[in-house]
Coordinates of C-alpha atoms in Angstrom, one line a residue:
M1166 CA -2.1 -9.4 5.8
F1167 CA -1.0 -7.4 2.3
T1168 CA 0.7 -9.7 0.2
S1169 CA 0.5 -13.2 -1.6
C1170 CA -0.3 -14.5 2.0
K1171 CA -2.8 -11.5 2.7
A1172 CA -3.3 -11.6 6.2
S1173 CA -1.8 -14.7 7.1
L1174 CA -1.0 -14.3 11.1
T1175 CA 1.7 -15.5 13.0
A1176 CA -0.7 -18.4 14.5
I1177 CA -1.2 -19.7 11.1
V1178 CA 2.4 -19.7 9.5
S1179 CA 3.4 -23.2 8.6
A1180 CA 5.3 -25.3 6.0
L1181 CA 2.0 -24.8 3.9
V1182 CA 2.1 -21.2 4.2
L1183 CA 5.8 -21.5 2.9
A1184 CA 5.2 -23.5 0.1
A1185 CA 2.3 -21.2 -1.0
C1186 CA 4.2 -18.0 -0.6
A1187 CA 7.6 -18.0 -1.6
T1188 CA 10.4 -20.5 -3.0
P1189 CA 10.8 -22.6 0.0
P1190 CA 14.2 -22.3 2.0
E1191 CA 17.1 -24.7 1.7
P1192 CA 17.0 -27.0 5.0
V1193 CA 19.6 -26.1 7.7
V1194 CA 21.6 -29.5 7.9
E1195 CA 23.7 -30.7 10.8
G1196 CA 27.6 -30.4 10.8
A1197 CA 29.0 -33.6 10.5
E1198 CA 31.2 -33.5 13.5
S1199 CA 30.0 -30.4 15.7
G1200 CA 26.4 -30.9 15.5
D1201 CA 26.0 -27.1 14.9
P1202 CA 23.7 -25.8 12.3
V1203 CA 25.1 -25.3 8.8
I1204 CA 23.9 -22.0 6.9
T1205 CA 22.8 -23.2 3.6
P1206 CA 23.6 -20.9 0.4
R1207 CA 20.1 -19.6 0.2
Q1208 CA 19.9 -18.9 3.8
Q1209 CA 23.5 -17.0 3.7
E1210 CA 21.8 -15.0 0.7
Y1211 CA 19.4 -14.1 3.1
L1212 CA 21.7 -13.0 5.6
D1213 CA 24.1 -11.0 3.3
A1214 CA 20.9 -9.1 2.2
F1215 CA 20.0 -8.3 5.7
N1216 CA 23.5 -7.2 6.4
A1217 CA 24.1 -5.1 3.2
P1218 CA 26.1 -2.3 3.7
R1219 CA 24.4 1.0 5.3
G1220 CA 25.6 4.3 5.1
A1221 CA 25.6 5.8 8.9
V1222 CA 24.4 9.1 7.7
R1223 CA 20.7 9.0 6.3
A1224 CA 18.6 11.5 4.3
T1225 CA 15.9 11.2 1.4
Q1226 CA 17.8 9.9 -1.6
T1227 CA 15.7 12.2 -3.9
G1228 CA 15.4 15.4 -2.4
I1229 CA 13.2 18.1 -1.1
R1230 CA 11.3 21.3 -2.4
P1231 CA 13.2 24.5 -2.0
G1232 CA 12.5 26.2 1.4
Y1233 CA 11.0 23.1 3.3
T1234 CA 12.5 21.7 6.2
F1235 CA 15.5 19.1 5.7
V1236 CA 16.1 16.4 8.3
G1237 CA 19.1 14.2 8.5
I1238 CA 19.9 11.3 10.7
A1239 CA 23.6 10.3 11.9
E1240 CA 24.0 6.8 13.5
T1241 CA 26.7 7.4 16.1
D1242 CA 27.7 6.4 19.6
R1243 CA 29.0 9.8 19.9
T1244 CA 27.1 11.8 22.4
E1245 CA 28.3 15.1 21.9
A1246 CA 27.0 17.5 19.3
L1247 CA 28.8 17.2 16.0
N1248 CA 29.6 19.7 12.9
W1249 CA 27.8 18.8 9.6
R1250 CA 27.5 20.3 6.2
I1251 CA 26.1 20.0 3.2
I1252 CA 28.0 20.0 0.1
A1253 CA 27.4 20.9 -3.5
P1254 CA 28.9 18.7 -6.2
N1255 CA 31.8 21.2 -6.7
G1256 CA 32.8 21.1 -3.1
E1257 CA 30.7 24.1 -2.2
T1258 CA 29.0 24.2 1.4
V1259 CA 25.6 25.3 0.9
A1260 CA 24.5 24.8 4.7
D1261 CA 26.5 23.7 7.8
G1262 CA 25.6 23.6 11.7
Q1263 CA 25.7 21.2 14.6
T1264 CA 23.7 17.7 15.1
I1265 CA 21.2 17.6 17.8
P1266 CA 22.1 14.5 19.9
Y1267 CA 19.0 12.5 20.3
G1268 CA 20.0 9.3 22.3
Y1269 CA 19.0 5.7 21.8
H1270 CA 16.5 4.8 19.2
D1271 CA 14.4 2.0 19.8
G1272 CA 13.1 1.1 16.4
S1273 CA 17.0 0.4 15.1
G1274 CA 18.8 -0.3 18.2
A1275 CA 21.4 2.5 18.0
H1276 CA 22.0 6.0 18.7
V1277 CA 21.2 8.9 16.5
Q1278 CA 21.6 12.5 16.2
L1279 CA 19.7 14.9 14.2
I1280 CA 20.3 17.5 11.5
V1281 CA 17.7 19.9 10.9
T1282 CA 17.7 23.0 8.5
D1283 CA 15.5 25.2 6.6
A1284 CA 18.6 26.9 4.8
L1285 CA 17.9 24.9 1.3
R1286 CA 16.2 27.3 -0.8
T1287 CA 18.2 27.4 -4.0
P1288 CA 17.7 24.7 -6.4
A1289 CA 20.4 22.1 -6.5
T1290 CA 21.4 18.6 -7.5
G1291 CA 23.8 16.1 -6.1
L1292 CA 23.9 17.6 -2.5
V1293 CA 25.7 15.5 -0.1
L1294 CA 25.1 15.5 3.8
D1295 CA 28.4 15.2 5.5
V1296 CA 28.7 14.8 9.3
E1297 CA 32.0 15.0 10.7
G1298 CA 33.3 11.8 11.9
V1299 CA 30.4 9.6 11.0
G1300 CA 30.1 10.0 7.0
K1301 CA 28.0 11.0 4.3
S1302 CA 24.9 10.6 2.7
H1303 CA 23.6 9.6 -0.7
P1304 CA 23.3 12.3 -3.0
F1305 CA 19.8 14.4 -3.1
A1306 CA 18.4 17.4 -4.8
V1307 CA 16.5 20.5 -4.0
S1308 CA 13.8 21.1 -6.5
E1309 CA 10.1 22.4 -7.1
D1310 CA 9.9 19.3 -9.2
V1311 CA 11.7 16.7 -7.0
F1312 CA 8.8 14.5 -6.7
K1313 CA 7.3 15.1 -10.4
Q1314 CA 8.7 11.6 -11.6
L1315 CA 8.1 9.8 -8.8
K1316 CA 4.1 10.6 -8.9
Y1317 CA 4.3 9.4 -12.4
D1318 CA 6.2 6.3 -11.7
T1319 CA 4.3 5.3 -8.9
L1320 CA 1.1 5.7 -10.8
H1321 CA 2.6 3.9 -13.9
Y1322 CA 3.0 0.7 -11.7
F1323 CA -0.5 -0.1 -12.1
Y1324 CA -0.2 -0.4 -15.9
H1325 CA 2.6 -2.6 -15.5
N1326 CA 0.4 -4.9 -13.6
R1327 CA -2.7 -5.1 -15.8
A1328 CA -4.5 -8.2 -16.4
G1329 CA -5.9 -9.4 -19.5
V1330 CA -3.8 -7.0 -22.1
P1331 CA -0.3 -7.1 -23.5
I1332 CA 2.2 -4.6 -21.6
E1333 CA 3.9 -3.0 -24.6
A1334 CA 7.4 -1.7 -24.4
R1335 CA 6.4 1.8 -25.9
Y1336 CA 4.2 2.3 -22.7
A1337 CA 6.0 0.2 -20.3
G1338 CA 9.5 2.1 -20.6
G1339 CA 11.6 -0.7 -22.4
K1340 CA 11.3 -3.9 -23.9
Q1341 CA 12.4 -5.6 -20.9
W1342 CA 9.3 -4.8 -19.3
A1343 CA 7.1 -5.8 -22.2
R1344 CA 5.1 -8.9 -22.0
P1345 CA 2.0 -10.9 -23.7
A1346 CA -1.5 -10.7 -22.1
G1347 CA -2.0 -12.8 -19.0
H1348 CA -5.3 -14.3 -18.2
Q1349 CA -6.5 -12.6 -21.4
I1350 CA -10.1 -13.7 -20.9
E1351 CA -11.4 -14.7 -17.6
V1352 CA -15.0 -15.9 -17.5
L1353 CA -15.4 -17.6 -14.4
T1354 CA -17.6 -19.6 -12.0
C1355 CA -17.5 -20.3 -8.3
F1356 CA -15.1 -22.5 -6.5
A1357 CA -16.6 -26.0 -6.1
G1358 CA -14.8 -28.6 -3.9
T1359 CA -13.4 -29.1 -0.7
D1360 CA -11.4 -26.1 0.6
T1361 CA -8.4 -26.0 2.9
R1362 CA -10.4 -26.4 6.0
G1363 CA -12.2 -29.4 4.8
V1364 CA -15.3 -27.6 4.1
E1365 CA -17.4 -28.6 1.0
W1366 CA -18.5 -25.8 -1.6
P1367 CA -21.3 -26.4 -3.9
A1368 CA -21.2 -24.8 -7.4
C1369 CA -23.1 -21.8 -8.6
D1370 CA -25.2 -21.8 -11.7
Y1371 CA -23.5 -18.5 -13.1
K1372 CA -20.6 -17.2 -14.7
L1373 CA -19.0 -13.6 -14.8
D1374 CA -16.8 -11.9 -17.0
V1375 CA -13.9 -10.7 -14.8
S1376 CA -11.3 -10.1 -17.4
G1377 CA -9.0 -7.1 -16.8
G1378 CA -7.8 -5.2 -13.6
W1379 CA -4.8 -5.3 -11.8
Y1380 CA -2.8 -8.3 -10.3
D1381 CA -2.9 -7.6 -6.5
A1382 CA 0.6 -8.4 -5.5
G1383 CA 3.5 -10.4 -6.4
D1384 CA 1.1 -13.2 -7.3
H1385 CA -1.6 -13.5 -10.1
G1386 CA -4.7 -13.2 -7.7
K1387 CA -7.1 -10.2 -8.1
Y1388 CA -8.8 -9.0 -4.9
V1389 CA -12.0 -6.8 -4.7
V1390 CA -11.0 -5.8 -0.9
N1391 CA -7.5 -4.5 -1.7
S1392 CA -8.8 -3.2 -4.7
G1393 CA -11.2 -0.7 -3.2
I1394 CA -8.7 1.3 -1.1
S1395 CA -6.2 1.0 -4.0
V1396 CA -8.8 2.7 -6.6
W1397 CA -10.2 5.1 -3.8
S1398 CA -6.9 6.4 -3.4
L1399 CA -6.5 7.3 -6.8
L1400 CA -9.9 8.6 -7.4
N1401 CA -9.1 10.5 -4.2
A1402 CA -6.2 12.3 -5.5
Y1403 CA -8.2 13.3 -8.6
E1404 CA -10.8 14.6 -6.3
R1405 CA -8.9 16.8 -4.1
G1406 CA -7.8 18.3 -7.2
T1407 CA -4.2 17.1 -7.7
D1408 CA -2.7 18.6 -11.0
G1409 CA -0.4 16.9 -13.7
F1410 CA -2.4 14.1 -14.7
E1411 CA -4.1 15.4 -17.7
D1412 CA -4.6 13.4 -20.8
G1413 CA -1.5 12.2 -22.2
T1414 CA 0.7 12.9 -19.1
V1415 CA 1.3 9.2 -18.2
N1416 CA 1.8 7.4 -21.4
I1417 CA -0.6 4.6 -21.1
P1418 CA -2.7 3.2 -24.1
E1419 CA -5.7 5.3 -23.2
S1420 CA -3.8 8.5 -23.5
G1421 CA -5.3 10.8 -26.2
N1422 CA -8.8 9.9 -25.2
G1423 CA -9.5 13.3 -23.7
V1424 CA -10.0 12.2 -20.2
S1425 CA -7.2 12.4 -17.2
D1426 CA -4.7 9.6 -17.5
L1427 CA -5.3 9.2 -13.6
L1428 CA -9.0 8.2 -14.2
D1429 CA -8.0 6.1 -17.0
E1430 CA -6.0 3.8 -14.9
A1431 CA -8.5 3.8 -12.0
R1432 CA -11.1 3.0 -14.1
V1433 CA -9.0 -0.2 -15.6
N1434 CA -9.5 -1.7 -12.0
L1435 CA -13.0 -0.2 -11.4
D1436 CA -14.2 -2.1 -14.5
Y1437 CA -12.9 -5.4 -12.6
M1438 CA -14.4 -4.5 -9.3
L1439 CA -17.8 -4.0 -10.8
S1440 CA -17.7 -7.0 -13.1
M1441 CA -17.8 -9.1 -9.7
Q1442 CA -21.2 -8.1 -8.6
A1443 CA -23.6 -11.1 -8.7
P1444 CA -26.5 -10.7 -11.1
E1445 CA -30.1 -10.6 -9.8
G1446 CA -31.4 -13.8 -8.7
A1447 CA -28.1 -15.5 -8.5
E1448 CA -27.5 -18.0 -5.7
A1449 CA -24.3 -19.0 -4.2
A1450 CA -22.8 -20.2 -1.4
V1451 CA -21.4 -18.0 1.5
L1452 CA -19.9 -18.6 5.2
R1453 CA -22.1 -16.5 7.5
G1454 CA -21.0 -15.7 11.1
Q1455 CA -17.9 -16.1 13.0
V1456 CA -16.5 -19.6 12.0
N1457 CA -13.0 -19.4 13.2
G1458 CA -11.9 -22.1 15.5
Q1459 CA -15.2 -24.3 14.5
W1460 CA -14.2 -25.3 11.2
E1461 CA -15.3 -29.0 12.2
T1462 CA -18.6 -27.8 12.2
A1463 CA -18.6 -25.0 9.3
S1464 CA -21.0 -25.3 6.4
P1465 CA -21.9 -22.6 3.4
D1466 CA -25.4 -21.2 3.0
V1467 CA -26.6 -21.2 -0.3
I1468 CA -28.6 -17.9 -0.3
D1469 CA -29.6 -15.2 -2.8
V1470 CA -26.6 -13.1 -3.7
S1471 CA -28.4 -10.5 -5.6
G1472 CA -26.0 -7.3 -5.8
M1473 CA -23.3 -8.9 -3.5
V1474 CA -19.8 -8.8 -4.9
H1475 CA -17.4 -11.8 -5.1
H1476 CA -14.5 -11.6 -2.8
K1477 CA -11.7 -12.2 -5.3
S1478 CA -10.8 -14.3 -8.3
G1479 CA -7.7 -16.0 -9.0
D1480 CA -5.9 -19.5 -9.2
T1481 CA -6.8 -22.4 -7.2
V1482 CA -3.1 -23.3 -6.7
W1483 CA -0.3 -21.0 -5.9
A1484 CA 1.5 -19.9 -8.7
R1485 CA 5.1 -21.0 -8.9
F1486 CA 8.0 -18.6 -8.5
P1487 CA 9.1 -17.0 -11.1
L1488 CA 6.3 -17.0 -13.6
M1489 CA 5.0 -14.7 -16.1
P1490 CA 1.2 -14.0 -16.2
H1491 CA 0.8 -15.3 -19.7
E1492 CA 2.5 -18.6 -18.7
N1493 CA 0.5 -19.2 -16.0
T1494 CA -2.3 -21.9 -16.7
A1495 CA -3.7 -22.8 -13.5
N1496 CA -7.3 -23.3 -13.2
R1497 CA -9.0 -19.7 -11.9
V1498 CA -12.3 -19.2 -10.1
L1499 CA -14.6 -16.9 -8.4
F1500 CA -14.4 -17.2 -4.7
A1501 CA -17.6 -17.0 -2.5
P1502 CA -19.2 -13.1 -2.3
S1503 CA -18.5 -11.4 1.1
T1504 CA -20.0 -8.5 3.1
A1505 CA -16.6 -6.8 2.8
A1506 CA -16.0 -6.9 -0.9
T1507 CA -19.8 -5.8 -1.3
L1508 CA -19.3 -2.5 1.0
H1509 CA -16.1 -1.8 -1.2
V1510 CA -18.1 -1.7 -4.3
A1511 CA -20.7 0.0 -2.7
A1512 CA -18.2 2.9 -1.4
V1513 CA -15.9 3.0 -4.5
G1514 CA -18.8 3.0 -7.0
A1515 CA -20.4 6.0 -4.9
Q1516 CA -16.9 7.7 -5.1
C1517 CA -16.8 6.7 -9.0
A1518 CA -20.2 8.2 -9.7
R1519 CA -19.2 11.8 -8.2
V1520 CA -15.9 11.8 -10.1
F1521 CA -17.2 10.7 -13.6
N1522 CA -20.1 12.9 -13.3
G1523 CA -19.8 15.3 -16.2
I1524 CA -17.0 13.5 -17.6
D1525 CA -18.9 10.1 -18.7
D1526 CA -22.2 10.9 -17.4
V1527 CA -23.2 7.0 -18.6
Y1528 CA -20.4 5.4 -16.6
A1529 CA -21.2 7.3 -13.5
T1530 CA -24.8 6.3 -13.7
K1531 CA -23.5 2.8 -13.8
C1532 CA -21.4 3.3 -10.8
L1533 CA -24.1 4.7 -8.8
A1534 CA -26.5 1.7 -9.6
A1535 CA -23.8 -0.7 -8.6
A1536 CA -23.3 0.9 -5.3
K1537 CA -26.8 1.4 -4.2
R1538 CA -27.4 -2.4 -5.1
A1539 CA -24.2 -3.5 -3.1
F1540 CA -25.3 -1.2 -0.4
A1541 CA -28.6 -2.9 0.0
A1542 CA -27.3 -6.1 -0.4
A1543 CA -24.7 -5.8 2.4
K1544 CA -27.5 -4.6 4.6
R1545 CA -29.6 -7.8 3.7
V1546 CA -26.5 -10.3 4.0
P1547 CA -24.2 -8.2 6.9
D1548 CA -22.1 -11.3 7.9
A1549 CA -20.6 -13.0 5.1
Y1550 CA -17.1 -13.1 6.0
A1551 CA -13.9 -14.3 4.0
Y1552 CA -11.2 -16.5 5.6
D1553 CA -8.2 -18.0 5.1
N1554 CA -9.4 -21.3 3.7
F1555 CA -8.9 -21.3 -0.3
P1556 CA -5.6 -22.4 -2.0
G1557 CA -3.8 -20.3 -4.2
T1558 CA -5.2 -16.8 -2.9
G1559 CA -4.9 -15.2 0.5
P1560 CA -7.9 -14.2 2.4
Y1561 CA -7.8 -10.5 3.2
G1562 CA -10.3 -11.4 5.5
A1563 CA -11.8 -9.7 8.7
T1564 CA -15.2 -10.4 10.8
D1565 CA -15.5 -6.8 12.3
I1566 CA -16.3 -4.8 9.2
R1567 CA -18.2 -1.9 11.0
G1568 CA -15.6 0.6 9.4
E1569 CA -16.6 -0.8 5.8
F1570 CA -20.2 -0.1 6.6
Y1571 CA -19.4 3.5 7.8
W1572 CA -17.3 4.1 4.6
A1573 CA -19.8 3.1 2.3
A1574 CA -22.6 5.1 4.1
A1575 CA -20.3 8.0 3.7
E1576 CA -19.2 7.6 0.1
L1577 CA -23.0 7.2 -0.6
Y1578 CA -24.1 10.3 1.0
A1579 CA -21.4 12.4 -0.4
A1580 CA -22.6 11.0 -3.7
T1581 CA -26.1 11.7 -3.4
G1582 CA -26.9 14.0 -0.4
D1583 CA -29.6 11.5 0.4
A1584 CA -30.8 12.1 3.9
A1585 CA -31.2 8.5 4.3
Y1586 CA -27.5 7.8 3.8
A1587 CA -26.6 10.7 6.2
E1588 CA -28.8 8.7 8.8
D1589 CA -26.5 5.6 7.9
V1590 CA -23.5 7.5 8.7
K1591 CA -24.6 8.5 12.0
T1592 CA -25.6 4.9 12.9
Y1593 CA -22.6 3.3 11.8
Q1594 CA -20.5 5.8 13.4
A1595 CA -22.2 5.4 16.7
A1596 CA -21.4 1.6 16.2
L1597 CA -17.5 2.0 16.2
D1598 CA -15.5 1.3 19.1
Q1599 CA -13.1 4.3 18.5
W1600 CA -14.0 7.7 17.1
P1601 CA -12.2 9.6 15.8
V1602 CA -9.7 7.2 14.4
S1603 CA -7.2 6.3 16.9
G1604 CA -3.5 7.8 16.7
R1605 CA -2.4 4.1 16.7
Q1606 CA -4.2 3.6 13.8
Q1607 CA -4.6 4.2 10.0
P1608 CA -6.8 3.3 7.1
Y1609 CA -6.1 -0.1 5.5
W1610 CA -8.1 -2.7 4.0
G1611 CA -9.3 -4.3 7.0
D1612 CA -10.7 -1.0 8.4
T1613 CA -11.8 1.7 6.1
T1614 CA -13.1 4.2 8.9
G1615 CA -10.5 6.6 7.9
L1616 CA -11.6 6.9 4.0
G1617 CA -14.9 7.8 5.4
V1618 CA -13.8 10.5 7.5
L1619 CA -11.5 12.0 4.8
T1620 CA -14.7 11.9 2.2
L1621 CA -16.9 13.5 4.7
A1622 CA -14.4 16.1 5.9
R1623 CA -14.1 17.3 2.1
L1624 CA -17.1 16.7 0.7
A1625 CA -20.4 16.0 3.4
P1626 CA -23.4 18.0 1.8
D1627 CA -24.3 18.8 5.5
P1628 CA -21.7 21.4 7.4
A1629 CA -22.4 20.0 10.7
I1630 CA -21.4 16.5 9.6
R1631 CA -18.4 18.0 7.5
Q1632 CA -17.2 20.1 10.4
E1633 CA -17.6 17.1 12.6
A1634 CA -15.4 14.9 10.3
V1635 CA -12.9 18.0 9.9
G1636 CA -12.6 17.9 13.7
A1637 CA -12.2 14.0 13.9
L1638 CA -9.4 14.2 11.3
R1639 CA -7.7 17.0 13.1
Q1640 CA -7.6 14.9 16.3
T1641 CA -6.1 11.8 14.4
A1642 CA -3.6 14.3 12.9
D1643 CA -2.5 15.7 16.1
A1644 CA -2.2 12.2 17.6
Y1645 CA 0.3 11.5 14.9
I1646 CA 2.3 14.4 14.9
A1647 CA 2.6 14.1 18.9
Q1648 CA 4.5 11.0 18.4
T1649 CA 7.3 12.5 16.3
R1650 CA 8.9 13.7 19.4
F1651 CA 9.4 10.1 20.8
E1652 CA 10.8 8.7 17.2
G1653 CA 14.4 9.2 16.6
Y1654 CA 13.9 9.2 12.8
Q1655 CA 11.4 12.4 13.2
I1656 CA 8.4 10.7 11.7
P1657 CA 4.8 10.8 13.2
M1658 CA 4.6 7.1 14.0
N1659 CA 6.3 5.8 17.3
R1660 CA 5.7 2.2 18.3
G1661 CA 7.4 -0.9 18.6
V1662 CA 5.2 -2.9 16.3
W1663 CA 5.7 -2.7 12.7
P1664 CA 3.4 -4.8 10.6
W1665 CA 3.2 -6.4 7.5
G1666 CA 3.3 -3.7 4.9
S1667 CA 4.6 -1.2 7.1
I1668 CA 5.5 1.4 4.0
G1669 CA 1.8 1.3 3.4
T1670 CA 1.2 2.1 7.1
L1671 CA 3.3 5.1 6.7
A1672 CA 1.7 6.3 3.3
S1673 CA -1.6 6.0 4.6
R1674 CA -0.7 8.2 7.6
G1675 CA 0.7 10.5 4.9
M1676 CA -2.7 10.7 3.1
M1677 CA -4.6 11.5 6.5
L1678 CA -1.9 14.0 7.5
G1679 CA -1.7 15.5 3.7
T1680 CA -5.7 15.7 3.8
A1681 CA -5.6 17.8 7.4
Y1682 CA -3.1 20.0 5.6
D1683 CA -5.3 20.9 2.6
L1684 CA -8.2 21.4 5.1
T1685 CA -6.6 23.5 7.8
G1686 CA -3.2 25.0 6.3
D1687 CA -1.4 23.9 9.5
V1688 CA 2.0 23.4 8.5
R1689 CA 2.7 20.7 11.5
Y1690 CA 0.5 18.3 9.2
R1691 CA 2.2 19.1 6.1
D1692 CA 5.8 18.8 7.5
G1693 CA 4.4 15.4 9.2
A1694 CA 3.4 14.0 5.8
L1695 CA 6.5 15.1 3.9
S1696 CA 8.8 13.4 6.7
L1697 CA 7.0 10.3 6.3
L1698 CA 7.8 10.5 2.4
D1699 CA 11.3 11.3 3.3
Y1700 CA 11.3 7.9 5.4
I1701 CA 10.2 6.0 2.6
L1702 CA 12.7 7.4 0.1
G1703 CA 16.0 6.7 2.4
R1704 CA 15.8 8.5 5.7
N1705 CA 15.3 5.3 7.6
P1706 CA 17.5 2.9 9.7
R1707 CA 18.0 0.6 6.7
D1708 CA 19.4 3.8 4.6
I1709 CA 17.6 2.4 1.5
S1710 CA 14.7 3.7 -0.7
Y1711 CA 12.0 1.7 -0.5
V1712 CA 10.8 2.8 -4.1
S1713 CA 12.4 1.1 -6.9
G1714 CA 14.6 3.6 -9.1
H1715 CA 14.4 6.5 -6.9
G1716 CA 17.6 7.0 -4.9
E1717 CA 21.1 5.8 -5.2
N1718 CA 20.3 2.8 -2.7
A1719 CA 17.1 1.8 -3.9
F1720 CA 15.6 -1.5 -3.7
K1721 CA 15.5 -3.9 -6.5
A1722 CA 14.6 -7.6 -5.5
P1723 CA 10.9 -7.5 -5.0
H1724 CA 8.9 -10.6 -4.1
H1725 CA 6.8 -10.4 -7.5
R1726 CA 6.2 -13.2 -9.9
H1727 CA 8.1 -11.6 -12.9
W1728 CA 10.2 -8.7 -11.7
A1729 CA 12.5 -11.4 -10.5
G1730 CA 15.7 -10.7 -12.1
A1731 CA 17.7 -9.9 -9.1
R1732 CA 18.0 -13.5 -8.5
H1733 CA 16.4 -15.3 -11.6
E1734 CA 18.1 -15.1 -15.1
G1735 CA 15.8 -13.9 -18.1
Y1736 CA 13.4 -12.0 -15.8
P1737 CA 13.7 -8.3 -15.5
L1738 CA 14.1 -6.0 -12.4
P1739 CA 11.4 -3.8 -11.2
P1740 CA 10.7 -0.7 -13.3
P1741 CA 11.1 2.7 -11.4
G1742 CA 8.4 3.4 -9.0
A1743 CA 7.4 0.0 -7.3
V1744 CA 7.0 0.2 -3.7
S1745 CA 8.4 -2.5 -1.2
G1746 CA 6.2 -3.7 1.9
G1747 CA 9.2 -2.7 4.0
P1748 CA 10.1 -3.5 7.7
N1749 CA 8.0 -6.5 9.5
N1750 CA 8.6 -7.3 13.1
T1751 CA 5.2 -8.6 13.7
D1752 CA 4.9 -11.7 11.5
P1753 CA 8.1 -13.5 10.7
A1754 CA 6.0 -15.7 8.2
G1755 CA 8.9 -16.5 5.4
P1756 CA 12.3 -18.0 5.4
V1757 CA 13.9 -14.6 5.2
S1758 CA 12.4 -13.3 8.4
R1759 CA 13.1 -16.4 10.3
M1760 CA 16.8 -16.1 9.6
I1761 CA 17.1 -12.4 10.7
F1762 CA 14.3 -12.1 13.2
D1763 CA 16.6 -12.4 16.5
Q1764 CA 19.1 -10.1 15.0
C1765 CA 16.8 -7.1 14.0
H1766 CA 14.9 -4.5 15.6
A1767 CA 11.6 -3.0 14.5
Q1768 CA 12.8 -0.8 11.8
T1769 CA 15.3 -3.0 10.5
C1770 CA 13.7 -6.1 10.1
Y1771 CA 14.0 -6.0 6.2
A1772 CA 16.0 -7.6 3.5
D1773 CA 15.6 -6.8 -0.1
H1774 CA 15.7 -10.6 -1.4
V1775 CA 12.8 -11.9 -3.9
D1776 CA 12.0 -14.9 -1.3
A1777 CA 11.1 -12.5 1.3
F1778 CA 7.3 -12.2 0.7
E1779 CA 6.8 -10.8 3.9
L1780 CA 9.1 -8.0 3.7
N1781 CA 9.8 -7.3 0.2
E1782 CA 6.4 -8.0 -1.8
V1783 CA 4.8 -5.5 -3.9
A1784 CA 1.1 -4.6 -3.6
I1785 CA -1.5 -2.5 -4.9
N1786 CA -2.8 -0.9 -1.7
W1787 CA 0.6 0.5 -0.6
Q1788 CA 1.5 1.4 -4.0
A1789 CA -1.8 3.5 -4.1
A1790 CA -1.2 5.2 -0.8
T1791 CA 2.5 6.0 -1.9
F1792 CA 1.3 7.5 -5.2
W1793 CA -1.2 9.5 -3.3
L1794 CA 1.4 10.9 -1.2
A1795 CA 4.0 11.5 -3.7
A1796 CA 1.3 13.4 -6.0
W1797 CA 0.5 15.5 -2.8
A1798 CA 3.8 16.2 -2.2
D1799 CA 4.4 17.5 -5.6
D1800 CA 1.0 19.6 -5.6
I1801 CA 0.9 21.1 -2.6
D1802 CA 1.5 25.0 -2.1
R1803 CA 2.0 25.6 -5.9
A1804 CA -0.1 28.9 -5.7
D1805 CA 1.9 30.7 -3.4
Q1806 CA 5.6 29.8 -3.6
T1807 CA 6.8 32.4 -0.7
G1808 CA 6.7 32.8 3.1
R1809 CA 7.5 29.1 3.6

């Protein structure tokens, strides 16, 4: 649901999905004599990637800040406590102790033991965790600035994936990542013709200039819904007061304009989102109501879409793999407006108005006007849904958007203080099935309730609404933390279901926990969020850092149309800071998953291979959430360096 297949469910996995999303697998042919299946060379690559060597001792591959709790994991069948020590490059032991036997870990199908210490208080580099009779970890550091480069690299990802402008070596970090502008000028009109479900779509009589923005994932599509939560995450990092993004710190073309580089980068995609809003008096076709299972009778309605927002823009055929953006000459169109996309612009437009107020008042006014128009349009057309029915792009479709209405109302209320929006918040909150956000959930593009909670907990003008939101956030955070005791890798998420984009799931939980720590000072929330980041950076059953260039064993073969150098000659590897989608045991949609599915557990269903779109694609939503978490981890507790 987070990739170039965007929310494709197992029920719709088919040969068509394979052709659309990745390089199709070579067929399994029957043995000439035995009749046994023969593994093709390409399939053997998948198995080799899945079976890549893994150390039995796992820890963060970047490090921790001095005085924070260090947690390591030893995978071993031994049941007695084992001696461990942390060794400096000169052989000196800087900490030691005995492991804590945990037992069987369902997520990996292995027995594990824990290493926990608070003794790492002195800055150091090249430290290694050595567990007697089990092995050694990858090296890590203890440093106040251990997350500093991580936050810059994860933010710089967005520059690399800008559309419509050349990516220059002086900003990209090297000539290998430089490229000409892709889709430089995009003045598009609506899709017209027959969709993949056999539904006929009429043309519209207007065009929009939707140049710029960010490519969404491993493909060349641009999606308002996924843009919404991604831009929100960047702006929220700024709004919480995260330091270190002053003008000139990130090395982007806008550096030197007197505005925070974080805001400059967010504005690139904000502009794209605003450009997708239909003008006054516009008419276009939309699908209204629930049509899944009723495609034979489905028919778009041509309605007044004034103020509504087109769901996405992109190709009408899937781009081949690999392919540089400037070499993609496929026809591109606007796809139908949706209520969800409209609410994302309402929410992020209101947030933009708050953030840019006093920085660029003209822009802030523009954002607020767009937000109000969008919210009114969504109320007028509350049931225009997106489906998986167009070629060349994924759906990002949902038919339950109550959380999006709540979120948009919350952002507008926080931006304006208008009592009418406060009433909307209460109305939409009452309509939710779950309040507060369940301990089994976290914000994502298909349910943004949690983002509304985070905004109201910080910024609601009415203290009563603000305190109610803080209480809801604490309940959710407590539910996350309670799961840690049942999870062998000591992270606040315990469940057998690891979804498509699981690293984004972890990072989003980190955003919730990080904000809870900001607002309450409860160190349980801080430590839970940092544990999630440690997991992403190497303390996991795959013994891999899911962030490129960060860690001795970092992933390097994303499903990305032009960072395909791990397999395709003439293409680069990813730059530092790209975030992998991660393990996925719920949707074996691609050729790689189908080769390993019977051999993996929830947290080991992963392979670092360019074909693994369902496991290893990059995407702006989990990129943005991981950036937020990294920036928060670098920023916290700077005022008080004692008493940790």
